[in-house]
Structure formats: structure tokens, C-alpha cells
């Protein structure tokens, strides 16, 4: 079995978010906070997907949510801003370069386009992070991010003033203007290979949503194909 897939997966904690993605037909870059970079944290708008086999997504969904979408890599090939991230270990030359960029910003110095690009494409090999939202924003220790094989979309128009860097370990995420990045990157229903929900009861709800709410956006035959792509995480954990 290969270590990667022909599908890129994105997961969320709420069915309503998945429904919004299906209605709009785009993934929405939101401000995500990167924690624990030697006392720093930073945030910028991004859409994150993972490139792992279908049989391996069970543990991934336990951290990031049980609702998701799988889009074909052929779709990904047409989006220049979407690519795999660069992983770096603590103490490496690349890790120290990222730290130097964070310190530069804290000192009030201007970042170059190369600095911005590096921040947007670099991820720690492993470490601690926070998952969930609101009161459920919980600490998850010793995550090997490298196993997630992350692909990341960051708007090509990203500017320095849209990146937030703090000397802090606060768990509350850094907020930004998520409305600014609405509408990117777009997909068609034919690009979808899988849809995921937590269990059978949620599957019935999503099928009803597709049938009743998307009926004006999709041909009947294509709707039936889309509905056939809905799987439950319970199925994945038991049968794959």
C-alpha cells in the first residue's frame, strides 16, 4: 500500500461546515494558528488538506473532526497555490530560519516576499498543538505532523499585514479577517471522490441535505453519484 493517496482530504468538526462547503463549492481559507515555535506563534489564512490513505484517516479525524470531503489530486493540479508543505525539525537550519523571520516581524522589520512564502509553506515535523474550538479547544501533545502529509492552500495575494506573529503560547487562536479569503479555492461536484460523516444517523442527514438543498445546483444523475460517495467514519474504522 502506498503512503499517499490519489485524494486529498479535509476534515471539520461540524456537519454545517461541510454543508456550507458543498453549497458554495469552494474551500474557505481561514486563519489557522501555528503554535510553539520557541515561544512564538503565528497565524495566516490557509486551507489544509491531508494526503494519507483512506485506511489511515480514522486517527486523523479523532483530532480534527468527523465530517469531511475528499477531492481528487487531478483537481489539485489545477491550483497553483496548493502544494505539500515543507516539514522541518526543531533545531534544523530551516527551523532556525523560520524563527529568524518571526523575530524580524516582532522587531517591526519588514518581511520580504521570500519570508512570507517560507512562513506559508513550512510546518514543524512534530510538536504540541490545540484542536477544536470554543470550550473544546484542547491541547494535543506529541503530534507527528509529518504523518498528516499536509497540503496547504495559501492565497497568492497574501501580504505582510495579513500575517500575525506573537510572542505567546496562549491557546486561544489568533483571529483574522476570514471574509477576505472567501471564494477560494473552487471545485466542481465531479472533483469530489468522498464525503464523510461521523455515523449512520449523520449520513441520513447529509443525504437529505444533498437531495433537498443542492437540487437546483446539480443534475439528478450527478446528485445520485454524489450521494453514493458518502461514507461514515465508523465504516472506515471498521472496514478499511
JSON list of C-alpha atoms in Angstrom, two decimals:
[
{"chain": "A", "resi": 1, "resn": "UNK", "atom": "CA", "xyz": [0.00, 0.00, 0.00]},
{"chain": "A", "resi": 2, "resn": "UNK", "atom": "CA", "xyz": [1.30, 3.46, -0.87]},
{"chain": "A", "resi": 3, "resn": "UNK", "atom": "CA", "xyz": [1.91, 6.10, 1.77]},
{"chain": "A", "resi": 4, "resn": "UNK", "atom": "CA", "xyz": [-0.10, 8.69, -0.13]},
{"chain": "A", "resi": 5, "resn": "UNK", "atom": "CA", "xyz": [-3.46, 8.75, -1.85]},
{"chain": "A", "resi": 6, "resn": "UNK", "atom": "CA", "xyz": [-4.97, 9.92, -5.12]},
{"chain": "A", "resi": 7, "resn": "UNK", "atom": "CA", "xyz": [-7.29, 12.00, -2.96]},
{"chain": "A", "resi": 8, "resn": "UNK", "atom": "CA", "xyz": [-6.72, 14.99, -0.69]},
{"chain": "A", "resi": 9, "resn": "UNK", "atom": "CA", "xyz": [-8.88, 15.06, 2.44]},
{"chain": "A", "resi": 10, "resn": "UNK", "atom": "CA", "xyz": [-10.15, 17.91, 4.59]},
{"chain": "A", "resi": 11, "resn": "UNK", "atom": "CA", "xyz": [-12.00, 17.37, 7.87]},
{"chain": "A", "resi": 12, "resn": "UNK", "atom": "CA", "xyz": [-14.03, 19.60, 10.14]},
{"chain": "A", "resi": 13, "resn": "UNK", "atom": "CA", "xyz": [-15.82, 19.21, 13.47]},
{"chain": "A", "resi": 14, "resn": "UNK", "atom": "CA", "xyz": [-19.22, 20.37, 12.21]},
{"chain": "A", "resi": 15, "resn": "UNK", "atom": "CA", "xyz": [-21.61, 18.97, 9.61]},
{"chain": "A", "resi": 16, "resn": "UNK", "atom": "CA", "xyz": [-22.82, 22.52, 8.97]},
{"chain": "A", "resi": 17, "resn": "UNK", "atom": "CA", "xyz": [-19.33, 23.45, 7.76]},
{"chain": "A", "resi": 18, "resn": "UNK", "atom": "CA", "xyz": [-19.33, 20.55, 5.31]},
{"chain": "A", "resi": 19, "resn": "UNK", "atom": "CA", "xyz": [-22.78, 21.59, 4.10]},
{"chain": "A", "resi": 20, "resn": "UNK", "atom": "CA", "xyz": [-21.51, 25.15, 3.54]},
{"chain": "A", "resi": 21, "resn": "UNK", "atom": "CA", "xyz": [-18.59, 23.79, 1.51]},
{"chain": "A", "resi": 22, "resn": "UNK", "atom": "CA", "xyz": [-20.96, 21.74, -0.65]},
{"chain": "A", "resi": 23, "resn": "UNK", "atom": "CA", "xyz": [-23.31, 24.68, -1.18]},
{"chain": "A", "resi": 24, "resn": "UNK", "atom": "CA", "xyz": [-20.57, 27.17, -2.09]},
{"chain": "A", "resi": 25, "resn": "UNK", "atom": "CA", "xyz": [-18.33, 24.72, -3.99]},
{"chain": "A", "resi": 26, "resn": "UNK", "atom": "CA", "xyz": [-15.15, 26.18, -2.55]},
{"chain": "A", "resi": 27, "resn": "UNK", "atom": "CA", "xyz": [-12.83, 25.53, 0.36]},
{"chain": "A", "resi": 28, "resn": "UNK", "atom": "CA", "xyz": [-12.52, 28.61, 2.53]},
{"chain": "A", "resi": 29, "resn": "UNK", "atom": "CA", "xyz": [-9.06, 29.61, 3.80]},
{"chain": "A", "resi": 30, "resn": "UNK", "atom": "CA", "xyz": [-9.37, 30.55, 7.46]},
{"chain": "A", "resi": 31, "resn": "UNK", "atom": "CA", "xyz": [-6.82, 31.92, 9.88]},
{"chain": "A", "resi": 32, "resn": "UNK", "atom": "CA", "xyz": [-5.00, 28.99, 11.47]},
{"chain": "A", "resi": 33, "resn": "UNK", "atom": "CA", "xyz": [-2.57, 29.39, 14.34]},
{"chain": "A", "resi": 34, "resn": "UNK", "atom": "CA", "xyz": [0.79, 27.62, 14.33]},
{"chain": "A", "resi": 35, "resn": "UNK", "atom": "CA", "xyz": [1.81, 27.09, 17.97]},
{"chain": "A", "resi": 36, "resn": "UNK", "atom": "CA", "xyz": [5.01, 26.52, 19.94]},
{"chain": "A", "resi": 37, "resn": "UNK", "atom": "CA", "xyz": [7.80, 27.87, 17.77]},
{"chain": "A", "resi": 38, "resn": "UNK", "atom": "CA", "xyz": [10.24, 28.52, 20.63]},
{"chain": "A", "resi": 39, "resn": "UNK", "atom": "CA", "xyz": [7.84, 30.85, 22.44]},
{"chain": "A", "resi": 40, "resn": "UNK", "atom": "CA", "xyz": [6.28, 32.27, 19.29]},
{"chain": "A", "resi": 41, "resn": "UNK", "atom": "CA", "xyz": [3.08, 31.56, 17.47]},
{"chain": "A", "resi": 42, "resn": "UNK", "atom": "CA", "xyz": [1.80, 32.90, 14.17]},
{"chain": "A", "resi": 43, "resn": "UNK", "atom": "CA", "xyz": [-1.32, 32.81, 12.04]},
{"chain": "A", "resi": 44, "resn": "UNK", "atom": "CA", "xyz": [-2.21, 33.28, 8.39]},
{"chain": "A", "resi": 45, "resn": "UNK", "atom": "CA", "xyz": [-5.15, 32.26, 6.18]},
{"chain": "A", "resi": 46, "resn": "UNK", "atom": "CA", "xyz": [-4.89, 28.73, 4.83]},
{"chain": "A", "resi": 47, "resn": "UNK", "atom": "CA", "xyz": [-6.83, 25.69, 3.75]},
{"chain": "A", "resi": 48, "resn": "UNK", "atom": "CA", "xyz": [-5.21, 22.44, 4.91]},
{"chain": "A", "resi": 49, "resn": "UNK", "atom": "CA", "xyz": [-5.73, 19.01, 3.40]},
{"chain": "A", "resi": 50, "resn": "UNK", "atom": "CA", "xyz": [-4.02, 15.70, 4.10]},
{"chain": "A", "resi": 51, "resn": "UNK", "atom": "CA", "xyz": [-2.52, 13.19, 1.67]},
{"chain": "A", "resi": 52, "resn": "UNK", "atom": "CA", "xyz": [-2.93, 9.89, 3.51]},
{"chain": "A", "resi": 53, "resn": "UNK", "atom": "CA", "xyz": [-4.52, 6.55, 2.58]},
{"chain": "A", "resi": 54, "resn": "UNK", "atom": "CA", "xyz": [-8.23, 6.17, 3.25]},
{"chain": "A", "resi": 55, "resn": "UNK", "atom": "CA", "xyz": [-7.44, 3.40, 5.72]},
{"chain": "A", "resi": 56, "resn": "UNK", "atom": "CA", "xyz": [-5.42, 5.85, 7.86]},
{"chain": "A", "resi": 57, "resn": "UNK", "atom": "CA", "xyz": [-7.89, 8.67, 8.32]},
{"chain": "A", "resi": 58, "resn": "UNK", "atom": "CA", "xyz": [-9.55, 7.30, 11.49]},
{"chain": "A", "resi": 59, "resn": "UNK", "atom": "CA", "xyz": [-6.97, 8.69, 13.91]},
{"chain": "A", "resi": 60, "resn": "UNK", "atom": "CA", "xyz": [-6.76, 11.91, 11.90]},
{"chain": "A", "resi": 61, "resn": "UNK", "atom": "CA", "xyz": [-10.49, 12.54, 12.27]},
{"chain": "A", "resi": 62, "resn": "UNK", "atom": "CA", "xyz": [-10.30, 12.00, 16.03]},
{"chain": "A", "resi": 63, "resn": "UNK", "atom": "CA", "xyz": [-8.13, 15.13, 16.18]},
{"chain": "A", "resi": 64, "resn": "UNK", "atom": "CA", "xyz": [-9.70, 17.34, 13.52]},
{"chain": "A", "resi": 65, "resn": "UNK", "atom": "CA", "xyz": [-13.34, 16.28, 13.18]},
{"chain": "A", "resi": 66, "resn": "UNK", "atom": "CA", "xyz": [-15.56, 13.57, 11.75]},
{"chain": "A", "resi": 67, "resn": "UNK", "atom": "CA", "xyz": [-17.01, 15.44, 8.77]},
{"chain": "A", "resi": 68, "resn": "UNK", "atom": "CA", "xyz": [-15.03, 15.85, 5.60]},
{"chain": "A", "resi": 69, "resn": "UNK", "atom": "CA", "xyz": [-14.51, 15.93, 1.88]},
{"chain": "A", "resi": 70, "resn": "UNK", "atom": "CA", "xyz": [-12.08, 14.10, -0.39]},
{"chain": "A", "resi": 71, "resn": "UNK", "atom": "CA", "xyz": [-11.06, 15.86, -3.60]},
{"chain": "A", "resi": 72, "resn": "UNK", "atom": "CA", "xyz": [-9.09, 14.35, -6.47]},
{"chain": "A", "resi": 73, "resn": "UNK", "atom": "CA", "xyz": [-5.43, 15.21, -7.00]},
{"chain": "A", "resi": 74, "resn": "UNK", "atom": "CA", "xyz": [-6.32, 15.99, -10.60]},
{"chain": "A", "resi": 75, "resn": "UNK", "atom": "CA", "xyz": [-8.34, 18.88, -9.18]},
{"chain": "A", "resi": 76, "resn": "UNK", "atom": "CA", "xyz": [-5.34, 19.92, -7.09]},
{"chain": "A", "resi": 77, "resn": "UNK", "atom": "CA", "xyz": [-3.07, 20.03, -10.15]},
{"chain": "A", "resi": 78, "resn": "UNK", "atom": "CA", "xyz": [-5.03, 22.99, -11.48]},
{"chain": "A", "resi": 79, "resn": "UNK", "atom": "CA", "xyz": [-4.48, 25.17, -8.39]},
{"chain": "A", "resi": 80, "resn": "UNK", "atom": "CA", "xyz": [-1.02, 26.73, -8.34]},
{"chain": "A", "resi": 81, "resn": "UNK", "atom": "CA", "xyz": [-1.28, 27.90, -4.72]},
{"chain": "A", "resi": 82, "resn": "UNK", "atom": "CA", "xyz": [-1.92, 24.37, -3.43]},
{"chain": "A", "resi": 83, "resn": "UNK", "atom": "CA", "xyz": [1.07, 22.15, -2.67]},
{"chain": "A", "resi": 84, "resn": "UNK", "atom": "CA", "xyz": [2.59, 19.95, 0.01]},
{"chain": "A", "resi": 85, "resn": "UNK", "atom": "CA", "xyz": [4.21, 21.76, 2.92]},
{"chain": "A", "resi": 86, "resn": "UNK", "atom": "CA", "xyz": [7.89, 21.62, 3.87]},
{"chain": "A", "resi": 87, "resn": "UNK", "atom": "CA", "xyz": [8.42, 19.82, 7.18]},
{"chain": "A", "resi": 88, "resn": "UNK", "atom": "CA", "xyz": [11.29, 20.80, 9.43]},
{"chain": "A", "resi": 89, "resn": "UNK", "atom": "CA", "xyz": [12.55, 19.51, 12.76]},
{"chain": "A", "resi": 90, "resn": "UNK", "atom": "CA", "xyz": [13.36, 21.63, 15.78]},
{"chain": "A", "resi": 91, "resn": "UNK", "atom": "CA", "xyz": [16.96, 22.82, 15.65]},
{"chain": "A", "resi": 92, "resn": "UNK", "atom": "CA", "xyz": [17.43, 22.39, 11.90]},
{"chain": "A", "resi": 93, "resn": "UNK", "atom": "CA", "xyz": [18.72, 25.20, 9.69]},
{"chain": "A", "resi": 94, "resn": "UNK", "atom": "CA", "xyz": [15.26, 25.66, 8.18]},
{"chain": "A", "resi": 95, "resn": "UNK", "atom": "CA", "xyz": [13.63, 25.79, 11.62]},
{"chain": "A", "resi": 96, "resn": "UNK", "atom": "CA", "xyz": [16.10, 28.49, 12.69]},
{"chain": "A", "resi": 97, "resn": "UNK", "atom": "CA", "xyz": [15.37, 30.44, 9.50]},
{"chain": "A", "resi": 98, "resn": "UNK", "atom": "CA", "xyz": [11.65, 30.47, 10.33]},
{"chain": "A", "resi": 99, "resn": "UNK", "atom": "CA", "xyz": [12.47, 31.66, 13.85]},
{"chain": "A", "resi": 100, "resn": "UNK", "atom": "CA", "xyz": [14.56, 34.49, 12.42]},
{"chain": "A", "resi": 101, "resn": "UNK", "atom": "CA", "xyz": [11.56, 35.62, 10.34]},
{"chain": "A", "resi": 102, "resn": "UNK", "atom": "CA", "xyz": [9.29, 35.57, 13.39]},
{"chain": "A", "resi": 103, "resn": "UNK", "atom": "CA", "xyz": [11.81, 37.62, 15.38]},
{"chain": "A", "resi": 104, "resn": "UNK", "atom": "CA", "xyz": [12.19, 40.06, 12.48]},
{"chain": "A", "resi": 105, "resn": "UNK", "atom": "CA", "xyz": [8.44, 40.70, 12.49]},
{"chain": "A", "resi": 106, "resn": "UNK", "atom": "CA", "xyz": [8.38, 41.17, 16.29]},
{"chain": "A", "resi": 107, "resn": "UNK", "atom": "CA", "xyz": [11.15, 43.77, 15.93]},
{"chain": "A", "resi": 108, "resn": "UNK", "atom": "CA", "xyz": [8.98, 45.69, 13.48]},
{"chain": "A", "resi": 109, "resn": "UNK", "atom": "CA", "xyz": [11.15, 44.96, 10.44]},
{"chain": "A", "resi": 110, "resn": "UNK", "atom": "CA", "xyz": [9.58, 44.44, 7.03]},
{"chain": "A", "resi": 111, "resn": "UNK", "atom": "CA", "xyz": [9.24, 40.89, 5.71]},
{"chain": "A", "resi": 112, "resn": "UNK", "atom": "CA", "xyz": [10.32, 40.02, 2.20]},
{"chain": "A", "resi": 113, "resn": "UNK", "atom": "CA", "xyz": [8.22, 38.00, -0.24]},
{"chain": "A", "resi": 114, "resn": "UNK", "atom": "CA", "xyz": [10.57, 35.08, 0.42]},
{"chain": "A", "resi": 115, "resn": "UNK", "atom": "CA", "xyz": [9.92, 35.40, 4.16]},
{"chain": "A", "resi": 116, "resn": "UNK", "atom": "CA", "xyz": [6.16, 35.36, 3.58]},
{"chain": "A", "resi": 117, "resn": "UNK", "atom": "CA", "xyz": [6.40, 32.37, 1.25]},
{"chain": "A", "resi": 118, "resn": "UNK", "atom": "CA", "xyz": [8.52, 30.39, 3.72]},
{"chain": "A", "resi": 119, "resn": "UNK", "atom": "CA", "xyz": [6.14, 31.04, 6.62]},
{"chain": "A", "resi": 120, "resn": "UNK", "atom": "CA", "xyz": [3.19, 29.96, 4.50]},
{"chain": "A", "resi": 121, "resn": "UNK", "atom": "CA", "xyz": [4.76, 26.65, 3.42]},
{"chain": "A", "resi": 122, "resn": "UNK", "atom": "CA", "xyz": [6.68, 25.42, 6.47]},
{"chain": "A", "resi": 123, "resn": "UNK", "atom": "CA", "xyz": [5.39, 23.06, 9.17]},
{"chain": "A", "resi": 124, "resn": "UNK", "atom": "CA", "xyz": [7.06, 21.51, 12.21]},
{"chain": "A", "resi": 125, "resn": "UNK", "atom": "CA", "xyz": [7.81, 17.78, 11.94]},
{"chain": "A", "resi": 126, "resn": "UNK", "atom": "CA", "xyz": [6.19, 17.20, 15.33]},
{"chain": "A", "resi": 127, "resn": "UNK", "atom": "CA", "xyz": [5.05, 19.01, 18.46]},
{"chain": "A", "resi": 128, "resn": "UNK", "atom": "CA", "xyz": [2.08, 20.06, 20.56]},
{"chain": "A", "resi": 129, "resn": "UNK", "atom": "CA", "xyz": [-0.98, 21.85, 19.21]},
{"chain": "A", "resi": 130, "resn": "UNK", "atom": "CA", "xyz": [-4.55, 22.80, 20.05]},
{"chain": "A", "resi": 131, "resn": "UNK", "atom": "CA", "xyz": [-7.55, 21.24, 18.32]},
{"chain": "A", "resi": 132, "resn": "UNK", "atom": "CA", "xyz": [-11.25, 22.00, 18.38]},
{"chain": "A", "resi": 133, "resn": "UNK", "atom": "CA", "xyz": [-12.98, 25.29, 19.02]},
{"chain": "A", "resi": 134, "resn": "UNK", "atom": "CA", "xyz": [-14.55, 27.31, 21.79]},
{"chain": "A", "resi": 135, "resn": "UNK", "atom": "CA", "xyz": [-14.55, 25.47, 25.10]},
{"chain": "A", "resi": 136, "resn": "UNK", "atom": "CA", "xyz": [-13.38, 22.32, 23.31]},
{"chain": "A", "resi": 137, "resn": "UNK", "atom": "CA", "xyz": [-10.10, 23.90, 22.18]},
{"chain": "A", "resi": 138, "resn": "UNK", "atom": "CA", "xyz": [-7.90, 21.25, 23.77]},
{"chain": "A", "resi": 139, "resn": "UNK", "atom": "CA", "xyz": [-4.20, 20.61, 23.97]},
{"chain": "A", "resi": 140, "resn": "UNK", "atom": "CA", "xyz": [-2.98, 17.64, 21.94]},
{"chain": "A", "resi": 141, "resn": "UNK", "atom": "CA", "xyz": [0.56, 16.55, 22.79]},
{"chain": "A", "resi": 142, "resn": "UNK", "atom": "CA", "xyz": [3.27, 14.88, 20.72]},
{"chain": "A", "resi": 143, "resn": "UNK", "atom": "CA", "xyz": [1.56, 15.12, 17.34]},
{"chain": "A", "resi": 144, "resn": "UNK", "atom": "CA", "xyz": [3.73, 13.90, 14.47]},
{"chain": "A", "resi": 145, "resn": "UNK", "atom": "CA", "xyz": [2.52, 16.40, 11.87]},
{"chain": "A", "resi": 146, "resn": "UNK", "atom": "CA", "xyz": [4.67, 14.72, 9.26]},
{"chain": "A", "resi": 147, "resn": "UNK", "atom": "CA", "xyz": [2.29, 11.73, 9.29]},
{"chain": "A", "resi": 148, "resn": "UNK", "atom": "CA", "xyz": [-0.51, 14.00, 8.10]},
{"chain": "A", "resi": 149, "resn": "UNK", "atom": "CA", "xyz": [1.30, 14.72, 4.81]},
{"chain": "A", "resi": 150, "resn": "UNK", "atom": "CA", "xyz": [-0.26, 18.15, 4.68]},
{"chain": "A", "resi": 151, "resn": "UNK", "atom": "CA", "xyz": [-1.06, 20.04, 1.50]},
{"chain": "A", "resi": 152, "resn": "UNK", "atom": "CA", "xyz": [-1.78, 23.70, 2.02]},
{"chain": "A", "resi": 153, "resn": "UNK", "atom": "CA", "xyz": [-3.53, 26.42, 0.07]},
{"chain": "A", "resi": 154, "resn": "UNK", "atom": "CA", "xyz": [-2.49, 29.99, 0.92]},
{"chain": "A", "resi": 155, "resn": "UNK", "atom": "CA", "xyz": [-3.78, 32.88, -1.21]},
{"chain": "A", "resi": 156, "resn": "UNK", "atom": "CA", "xyz": [-1.09, 34.12, -3.62]},
{"chain": "A", "resi": 157, "resn": "UNK", "atom": "CA", "xyz": [-2.09, 37.68, -2.70]},
{"chain": "A", "resi": 158, "resn": "UNK", "atom": "CA", "xyz": [-1.05, 37.21, 0.96]},
{"chain": "A", "resi": 159, "resn": "UNK", "atom": "CA", "xyz": [0.60, 40.36, 2.32]},
{"chain": "A", "resi": 160, "resn": "UNK", "atom": "CA", "xyz": [2.72, 41.01, 5.38]},
{"chain": "A", "resi": 161, "resn": "UNK", "atom": "CA", "xyz": [-0.04, 42.84, 7.24]},
{"chain": "A", "resi": 162, "resn": "UNK", "atom": "CA", "xyz": [-2.24, 39.74, 6.87]},
{"chain": "A", "resi": 163, "resn": "UNK", "atom": "CA", "xyz": [0.23, 37.64, 8.91]},
{"chain": "A", "resi": 164, "resn": "UNK", "atom": "CA", "xyz": [0.02, 37.84, 12.71]},
{"chain": "A", "resi": 165, "resn": "UNK", "atom": "CA", "xyz": [3.00, 36.91, 14.87]},
{"chain": "A", "resi": 166, "resn": "UNK", "atom": "CA", "xyz": [3.07, 36.93, 18.67]},
{"chain": "A", "resi": 167, "resn": "UNK", "atom": "CA", "xyz": [5.48, 36.01, 21.42]},
{"chain": "A", "resi": 168, "resn": "UNK", "atom": "CA", "xyz": [2.88, 33.90, 23.22]},
{"chain": "A", "resi": 169, "resn": "UNK", "atom": "CA", "xyz": [1.75, 30.35, 24.00]},
{"chain": "A", "resi": 170, "resn": "UNK", "atom": "CA", "xyz": [-1.92, 31.31, 24.51]},
{"chain": "A", "resi": 171, "resn": "UNK", "atom": "CA", "xyz": [-4.27, 28.53, 23.35]},
{"chain": "A", "resi": 172, "resn": "UNK", "atom": "CA", "xyz": [-6.97, 30.91, 22.06]},
{"chain": "A", "resi": 173, "resn": "UNK", "atom": "CA", "xyz": [-6.46, 31.09, 18.28]},
{"chain": "A", "resi": 174, "resn": "UNK", "atom": "CA", "xyz": [-5.30, 34.30, 16.64]},
{"chain": "A", "resi": 175, "resn": "UNK", "atom": "CA", "xyz": [-8.20, 35.82, 14.72]},
{"chain": "A", "resi": 176, "resn": "UNK", "atom": "CA", "xyz": [-8.09, 37.48, 11.32]},
{"chain": "A", "resi": 177, "resn": "UNK", "atom": "CA", "xyz": [-10.33, 38.67, 8.51]},
{"chain": "A", "resi": 178, "resn": "UNK", "atom": "CA", "xyz": [-11.68, 35.38, 7.17]},
{"chain": "A", "resi": 179, "resn": "UNK", "atom": "CA", "xyz": [-14.14, 37.20, 4.92]},
{"chain": "A", "resi": 180, "resn": "UNK", "atom": "CA", "xyz": [-11.22, 38.48, 2.86]},
{"chain": "A", "resi": 181, "resn": "UNK", "atom": "CA", "xyz": [-10.38, 34.99, 1.54]},
{"chain": "A", "resi": 182, "resn": "UNK", "atom": "CA", "xyz": [-13.92, 33.74, 0.86]},
{"chain": "A", "resi": 183, "resn": "UNK", "atom": "CA", "xyz": [-14.40, 32.01, -2.51]},
{"chain": "A", "resi": 184, "resn": "UNK", "atom": "CA", "xyz": [-11.09, 30.17, -2.88]},
{"chain": "A", "resi": 185, "resn": "UNK", "atom": "CA", "xyz": [-10.18, 27.51, -3.97]},
{"chain": "A", "resi": 186, "resn": "UNK", "atom": "CA", "xyz": [-13.18, 26.40, -6.04]},
{"chain": "A", "resi": 187, "resn": "UNK", "atom": "CA", "xyz": [-14.14, 22.87, -7.07]},
{"chain": "A", "resi": 188, "resn": "UNK", "atom": "CA", "xyz": [-16.87, 21.09, -9.03]},
{"chain": "A", "resi": 189, "resn": "UNK", "atom": "CA", "xyz": [-19.02, 18.26, -7.69]},
{"chain": "A", "resi": 190, "resn": "UNK", "atom": "CA", "xyz": [-17.28, 15.96, -10.18]},
{"chain": "A", "resi": 191, "resn": "UNK", "atom": "CA", "xyz": [-13.98, 16.64, -8.33]},
{"chain": "A", "resi": 192, "resn": "UNK", "atom": "CA", "xyz": [-15.37, 15.04, -5.15]},
{"chain": "A", "resi": 193, "resn": "UNK", "atom": "CA", "xyz": [-14.32, 11.44, -4.53]},
{"chain": "A", "resi": 194, "resn": "UNK", "atom": "CA", "xyz": [-15.61, 11.03, -0.97]},
{"chain": "A", "resi": 195, "resn": "UNK", "atom": "CA", "xyz": [-17.80, 12.74, 1.59]},
{"chain": "A", "resi": 196, "resn": "UNK", "atom": "CA", "xyz": [-17.51, 11.78, 5.27]},
{"chain": "A", "resi": 197, "resn": "UNK", "atom": "CA", "xyz": [-19.83, 11.97, 8.26]},
{"chain": "A", "resi": 198, "resn": "UNK", "atom": "CA", "xyz": [-19.48, 10.63, 11.78]},
{"chain": "A", "resi": 199, "resn": "UNK", "atom": "CA", "xyz": [-22.09, 7.84, 11.78]},
{"chain": "A", "resi": 200, "resn": "UNK", "atom": "CA", "xyz": [-25.18, 6.47, 10.06]},
{"chain": "A", "resi": 201, "resn": "UNK", "atom": "CA", "xyz": [-27.57, 8.99, 11.60]},
{"chain": "A", "resi": 202, "resn": "UNK", "atom": "CA", "xyz": [-25.40, 11.85, 10.29]},
{"chain": "A", "resi": 203, "resn": "UNK", "atom": "CA", "xyz": [-25.23, 10.11, 6.91]},
{"chain": "A", "resi": 204, "resn": "UNK", "atom": "CA", "xyz": [-29.00, 10.25, 6.61]},
{"chain": "A", "resi": 205, "resn": "UNK", "atom": "CA", "xyz": [-28.99, 13.95, 7.46]},
{"chain": "A", "resi": 206, "resn": "UNK", "atom": "CA", "xyz": [-26.33, 14.74, 4.85]},
{"chain": "A", "resi": 207, "resn": "UNK", "atom": "CA", "xyz": [-28.11, 12.69, 2.17]},
{"chain": "A", "resi": 208, "resn": "UNK", "atom": "CA", "xyz": [-31.29, 14.64, 2.88]},
{"chain": "A", "resi": 209, "resn": "UNK", "atom": "CA", "xyz": [-29.35, 17.89, 2.62]},
{"chain": "A", "resi": 210, "resn": "UNK", "atom": "CA", "xyz": [-27.88, 16.92, -0.77]},
{"chain": "A", "resi": 211, "resn": "UNK", "atom": "CA", "xyz": [-31.28, 15.83, -2.07]},
{"chain": "A", "resi": 212, "resn": "UNK", "atom": "CA", "xyz": [-33.21, 18.88, -0.89]},
{"chain": "A", "resi": 213, "resn": "UNK", "atom": "CA", "xyz": [-30.73, 21.75, -0.71]},
{"chain": "A", "resi": 214, "resn": "UNK", "atom": "CA", "xyz": [-28.48, 21.06, -3.70]},
{"chain": "A", "resi": 215, "resn": "UNK", "atom": "CA", "xyz": [-31.22, 20.03, -6.15]},
{"chain": "A", "resi": 216, "resn": "UNK", "atom": "CA", "xyz": [-31.02, 23.35, -8.02]},
{"chain": "A", "resi": 217, "resn": "UNK", "atom": "CA", "xyz": [-27.21, 23.17, -8.31]},
{"chain": "A", "resi": 218, "resn": "UNK", "atom": "CA", "xyz": [-26.74, 19.70, -9.73]},
{"chain": "A", "resi": 219, "resn": "UNK", "atom": "CA", "xyz": [-28.32, 17.38, -12.30]},
{"chain": "A", "resi": 220, "resn": "UNK", "atom": "CA", "xyz": [-30.32, 14.46, -10.94]},
{"chain": "A", "resi": 221, "resn": "UNK", "atom": "CA", "xyz": [-27.91, 11.83, -12.24]},
{"chain": "A", "resi": 222, "resn": "UNK", "atom": "CA", "xyz": [-24.91, 13.69, -10.81]},
{"chain": "A", "resi": 223, "resn": "UNK", "atom": "CA", "xyz": [-26.74, 14.07, -7.49]},
{"chain": "A", "resi": 224, "resn": "UNK", "atom": "CA", "xyz": [-27.20, 10.32, -7.23]},
{"chain": "A", "resi": 225, "resn": "UNK", "atom": "CA", "xyz": [-23.48, 9.81, -7.89]},
{"chain": "A", "resi": 226, "resn": "UNK", "atom": "CA", "xyz": [-22.59, 12.39, -5.23]},
{"chain": "A", "resi": 227, "resn": "UNK", "atom": "CA", "xyz": [-24.86, 10.72, -2.68]},
{"chain": "A", "resi": 228, "resn": "UNK", "atom": "CA", "xyz": [-23.15, 7.38, -3.34]},
{"chain": "A", "resi": 229, "resn": "UNK", "atom": "CA", "xyz": [-19.85, 8.88, -2.19]},
{"chain": "A", "resi": 230, "resn": "UNK", "atom": "CA", "xyz": [-20.98, 9.48, 1.39]},
{"chain": "A", "resi": 231, "resn": "UNK", "atom": "CA", "xyz": [-19.17, 7.25, 3.90]},
{"chain": "A", "resi": 232, "resn": "UNK", "atom": "CA", "xyz": [-19.20, 7.17, 7.68]},
{"chain": "A", "resi": 233, "resn": "UNK", "atom": "CA", "xyz": [-16.05, 7.32, 9.80]},
{"chain": "A", "resi": 234, "resn": "UNK", "atom": "CA", "xyz": [-17.44, 4.31, 11.65]},
{"chain": "A", "resi": 235, "resn": "UNK", "atom": "CA", "xyz": [-17.32, 2.38, 8.35]},
{"chain": "A", "resi": 236, "resn": "UNK", "atom": "CA", "xyz": [-13.76, 3.48, 7.69]},
{"chain": "A", "resi": 237, "resn": "UNK", "atom": "CA", "xyz": [-12.56, 2.40, 11.13]},
{"chain": "A", "resi": 238, "resn": "UNK", "atom": "CA", "xyz": [-14.27, -0.98, 10.89]},
{"chain": "A", "resi": 239, "resn": "UNK", "atom": "CA", "xyz": [-13.77, -1.98, 7.26]},
{"chain": "A", "resi": 240, "resn": "UNK", "atom": "CA", "xyz": [-10.62, -0.29, 5.88]}
]
